[in-house]
């Protein structure tokens, strides 16, 4: 007997259909899986056999061959278990299974016959919908993920037994109800990481607000304990609300990486990733034999925070160059070449010198000048070219810590950020990019026109502050964002002046 | 240019070896009337040179080789001054340990101008930066040549400030002119060679040693008419410059600092022991140098704080009048929003009224 059912495999963040063919015929009892399956799939035979037996079905004492087609693509993971079991049972006419070929099956089996949640359900569902599949059976544990996909029928199943009863028409199953994304928004879920709890640091907060409004990358320089990490952790709370499309993209990547909270099903807050500086290059960019997404892709539409920036290996820092420019990373490995989105805002922090106390009012720095220069030189020009804002963060005094003055909350700041982003959305509605930081040279020329006062200001500043040439475009972009925050059409001299004040590392006295 | 075997070419030959001034003098003396390569090769220098050293020198006593060396030097715009040249600075000539050779690149006329040496720590505090910038700027504007050692910290701040206001500066190096140390200051050295003067007593390709830096300090002291120390701790190499200056009878000027600041230890100590004159502003030095005279002159030399300031700007400047402040302090007390504060600070900085220093500090210039 032969039967054929559908399942879905994952290539990067895209799904592709797989035919699962089962042939149950005469011969010595044997179970064979063909079609470039990895170890997890090969081991499926044990799970499938036990699950069938323990669900009180009869396991055929025949020669069973499963084919995964197309046979030339390498497949991995345990998500084909359910499809295989259904295919095998369909070969037994005793069970009267009907319409088994109308469904797509995704799910891992347990020995007791229950269906366990798997990674990557959301991207699979999205691809299945695009390819015109209407009915999909997934593990019940993944139902939250599925609830944001409309226009198709997704059924969540608990066990193999329930799946078969459903197919035989003995049990009715309701498709998973779709739920409104907007109900999740405004659910401020930042674990108390709110700027209302950060005392002082007016300068840093303002710079972070600008970074959030324009999507600018930012570098914080300050002694240990000055609150750089705290500021960075609060940063996602002032980022603009995620649109549904953005949320889906983020959820896809998190789903593939197995980092998704199954209870929530969708990532509705912007991700904040802070890999340690000993992290390997591959863990940041993504890779491994099957080209898994790395930290920078997990930070897509969110924040990548690199603490102690110069401590990362040179190679690791340099690999950030392409994604910072293009918003994507292409991971090429032996089995796959995959392009993942990596559209993140980079927040980096560093000490002003190796010992950390240069310029600090509390302690004396003991670093020889040559060592300081070597430390600062670790930030190569091309990387600094991609960081628009650098600011200094200093220790907060005790009085500031104890002051009862109320600080502005993240919510208030976010409202301003959202307004500025709306202006940018209008400006860039016909182009690929969506924020000021990603403007091309031509766009910068077009949207960052200066009046004569602004021109004069910029020229004077280059001469008297000895700014480096690469600062020029950065300043224009940041000035554009500052003007947007104020709702101004034109960039004025004061906007330029403020933008210049966020170029600390370009200052000559800083390097003496 | 081709050298013949004569007195001049022998001096060029001698300059290749970086012997001490004493040894060089002894070699010349013992050659008597006939100072030439030929005579040198025939002579023994018992008690002056060891056999090894003499052999090494004789090996290179070849007129072609010397020509080669000399032309290389000319190609890199290096001029060799010896004690026997009339261009050799008069200020150095009579010193007991005057350098035998001076390798120079740049404007030689600066050697005989009125000059102020500015020296100090390699790691100044923000106070040191501000004070050095302020005094050097005002002194250099009056045409006084600023002499320093191209080191990190006070030295390079002094050179840079002097160039910035269009003044003249001399950098005395502790290594050969082709071996700029520290390497980070190569571009600064190039600028000084163009607009000022680089000086070294070492042959162009000699690398820096631990001992060459204290030695070059005597040339810094010698070339100047006074030595200004803005910030230095008690163990600093600056102490050598101060000692040489005292030996040579030059005036020493010292900027006092907080008594609990380690980097003001030396400056305070030498004021206490009356080795140095206390200075708080450029005119203290300029009066000593007879460049400004009388009350009116002093007033003229002092940069007045009469800028045209907007209301916001003067709010900031008023807060800074009693010393440098942190940005957070300004944000709280100036009554300006952080965005207005930042843009006004940049405008003030562009006009040269304030400086922003490491540690989010703002100071009046």
Coordinates of N, CA, C and O in Angstrom, one line a residue, chain A residues 291-353:
Chain A
X291 N 23.5 26.8 8.8 CA 23.3 28.2 8.7 C 22.1 28.8 9.6 O 21.2 29.3 9.1
X292 N 22.2 28.6 10.9 CA 21.2 29.1 11.8 C 21.4 30.6 12.0 O 22.5 31.1 11.8
X293 N 20.3 31.3 12.3 CA 20.5 32.8 12.5 C 21.3 33.1 13.8 O 21.3 32.3 14.7
X294 N 22.1 34.2 13.7 CA 22.9 34.5 14.8 C 22.3 35.7 15.6 O 21.2 36.1 15.3
X295 N 23.1 36.2 16.6 CA 22.6 37.3 17.4 C 22.1 38.5 16.7 O 21.1 39.1 17.0
X296 N 22.9 38.8 15.6 CA 22.5 40.1 14.9 C 21.2 39.9 14.2 O 20.4 40.9 14.0
X297 N 20.8 38.7 13.8 CA 19.5 38.5 13.2 C 18.4 38.4 14.2 O 17.3 38.9 14.0
X298 N 18.8 37.9 15.4 CA 17.8 37.8 16.5 C 17.5 39.3 17.0 O 16.5 39.5 17.6
X299 N 18.5 40.2 16.7 CA 18.2 41.6 17.1 C 17.5 42.3 16.0 O 17.4 43.6 16.1
X300 N 17.1 41.7 15.0 CA 16.4 42.3 13.9 C 15.3 43.2 14.4 O 14.5 42.7 15.2
X301 N 15.1 44.4 13.9 CA 14.1 45.3 14.3 C 14.2 45.8 15.7 O 13.3 46.3 16.3
X302 N 15.3 45.4 16.3 CA 15.5 45.8 17.7 C 16.9 46.3 18.0 O 17.4 47.1 17.1
X303 N 17.5 45.9 19.1 CA 18.7 46.5 19.5 C 19.8 45.4 19.7 O 19.5 44.4 20.3
X304 N 21.0 45.7 19.1 CA 22.1 44.8 19.5 C 23.0 45.7 20.4 O 23.5 46.7 20.0
X305 N 23.2 45.2 21.6 CA 24.0 46.0 22.6 C 25.3 45.3 22.7 O 25.4 44.1 23.2
X306 N 26.4 45.9 22.4 CA 27.7 45.4 22.6 C 28.4 46.1 23.7 O 28.9 47.2 23.5
X307 N 28.5 45.5 24.8 CA 29.1 46.1 26.0 C 30.6 45.9 25.9 O 31.0 44.9 25.4
X308 N 31.4 46.9 26.3 CA 32.9 46.8 26.2 C 33.3 46.5 24.8 O 34.0 45.6 24.4
X309 N 32.9 47.4 23.9 CA 33.0 47.3 22.5 C 34.4 46.9 22.0 O 34.6 46.0 21.2
X310 N 35.5 47.6 22.5 CA 36.8 47.2 22.0 C 37.3 45.9 22.4 O 38.3 45.4 21.9
X311 N 36.6 45.2 23.4 CA 37.0 43.9 23.8 C 36.6 42.8 22.9 O 37.2 41.7 22.9
X312 N 35.7 43.1 22.0 CA 35.3 42.1 21.0 C 36.5 41.9 20.0 O 37.2 42.9 19.8
X313 N 36.6 40.7 19.5 CA 37.7 40.5 18.6 C 37.6 41.4 17.4 O 36.4 41.7 17.0
X314 N 38.7 41.8 16.8 CA 38.7 42.6 15.7 C 37.8 42.1 14.5 O 37.0 42.7 13.9
X315 N 38.0 40.7 14.3 CA 37.2 40.1 13.3 C 35.7 40.2 13.5 O 34.9 40.5 12.6
X316 N 35.3 40.0 14.8 CA 33.9 40.0 15.1 C 33.3 41.4 14.8 O 32.3 41.5 14.2
X317 N 34.0 42.4 15.2 CA 33.6 43.8 15.0 C 33.5 44.1 13.5 O 32.5 44.7 13.0
X318 N 34.5 43.6 12.7 CA 34.5 44.0 11.3 C 33.4 43.3 10.5 O 32.9 43.8 9.5
X319 N 32.9 42.1 11.0 CA 31.9 41.4 10.3 C 30.5 42.1 10.4 O 29.6 41.9 9.7
X320 N 30.5 43.1 11.4 CA 29.2 43.9 11.5 C 29.1 44.9 10.4 O 28.0 45.4 10.2
X321 N 30.1 45.1 9.6 CA 30.1 46.2 8.6 C 29.0 46.0 7.6 O 28.2 46.9 7.3
X322 N 29.0 44.8 7.0 CA 28.0 44.6 5.9 C 26.5 44.7 6.5 O 25.7 45.4 5.9
X323 N 26.2 43.9 7.6 CA 24.8 44.1 8.1 C 24.5 45.5 8.5 O 23.3 45.9 8.2
X324 N 25.4 46.3 9.0 CA 25.1 47.6 9.4 C 24.8 48.4 8.2 O 24.0 49.4 8.2
X325 N 25.4 48.1 7.0 CA 25.1 48.8 5.8 C 23.8 48.4 5.1 O 23.0 49.2 4.7
X326 N 23.7 47.1 5.0 CA 22.6 46.5 4.2 C 21.4 46.1 4.9 O 20.3 45.8 4.3
X327 N 21.5 45.9 6.2 CA 20.4 45.4 7.0 C 20.1 43.9 6.8 O 19.1 43.4 7.3
X328 N 21.0 43.2 6.1 CA 20.8 41.7 6.0 C 22.2 41.1 6.2 O 23.2 41.8 6.1
X329 N 22.2 39.8 6.5 CA 23.5 39.1 6.5 C 23.3 37.8 5.7 O 22.3 37.1 5.9
X330 N 24.2 37.5 4.9 CA 24.2 36.3 4.1 C 25.1 35.3 4.7 O 26.3 35.6 4.8
X331 N 24.6 34.2 5.1 CA 25.4 33.2 5.8 C 25.5 32.0 4.8 O 24.6 31.4 4.3
X332 N 26.8 31.8 4.4 CA 27.0 30.7 3.4 C 27.7 29.6 4.1 O 28.8 29.7 4.7
X333 N 27.1 28.4 4.1 CA 27.7 27.2 4.7 C 27.6 26.1 3.7 O 26.9 26.2 2.7
X334 N 28.2 24.9 4.1 CA 28.3 23.8 3.2 C 26.9 23.4 2.7 O 26.7 23.1 1.5
X335 N 25.9 23.4 3.6 CA 24.6 22.8 3.2 C 23.6 23.9 2.8 O 22.6 23.5 2.2
X336 N 23.9 25.1 3.0 CA 22.9 26.1 2.7 C 23.6 27.5 2.6 O 24.5 27.8 3.3
X337 N 23.0 28.4 1.8 CA 23.4 29.8 1.7 C 22.1 30.5 2.0 O 21.2 30.5 1.2
X338 N 22.1 31.2 3.1 CA 20.8 31.8 3.5 C 21.0 33.3 3.8 O 22.0 33.7 4.5
X339 N 20.1 34.1 3.4 CA 20.1 35.5 3.8 C 19.1 35.8 4.9 O 17.9 35.6 4.7
X340 N 19.6 36.2 6.0 CA 18.7 36.6 7.1 C 18.6 38.1 7.3 O 19.6 38.8 7.0
X341 N 17.5 38.6 7.7 CA 17.4 40.0 8.0 C 18.2 40.4 9.2 O 18.4 39.5 10.1
X342 N 18.8 41.5 9.2 CA 19.6 41.9 10.4 C 19.6 43.4 10.5 O 20.6 44.1 10.4
X343 N 18.4 43.9 10.7 CA 18.2 45.3 10.7 C 18.1 45.8 12.1 O 17.0 46.1 12.6
X344 N 19.2 46.0 12.7 CA 19.2 46.3 14.1 C 19.8 47.7 14.4 O 20.5 48.3 13.5
X345 N 19.5 48.3 15.5 CA 20.2 49.5 15.9 C 21.4 49.0 16.8 O 21.2 48.3 17.8
X346 N 22.6 49.5 16.5 CA 23.7 49.1 17.3 C 23.9 50.1 18.5 O 24.1 51.3 18.2
X347 N 23.9 49.6 19.7 CA 24.3 50.4 20.8 C 25.5 49.8 21.4 O 25.5 48.6 21.8
X348 N 26.6 50.5 21.4 CA 27.9 50.0 21.9 C 28.3 50.8 23.1 O 27.9 52.0 23.2
X349 N 29.0 50.2 24.0 CA 29.6 51.0 25.1 C 31.0 50.6 25.3 O 31.4 49.5 25.0
X350 N 31.8 51.6 25.8 CA 33.2 51.3 26.1 C 33.7 52.2 27.2 O 33.0 53.2 27.5
X351 N 34.8 51.8 27.8 CA 35.5 52.7 28.7 C 36.3 53.7 28.0 O 36.7 53.4 26.9
X352 N 36.6 54.8 28.6 CA 37.4 55.8 27.9 C 38.9 55.4 27.8 O 39.6 55.9 27.0
X353 N 39.3 54.4 28.5 CA 40.7 53.9 28.5 C 40.7 52.5 29.1 O 39.7 52.1 29.7

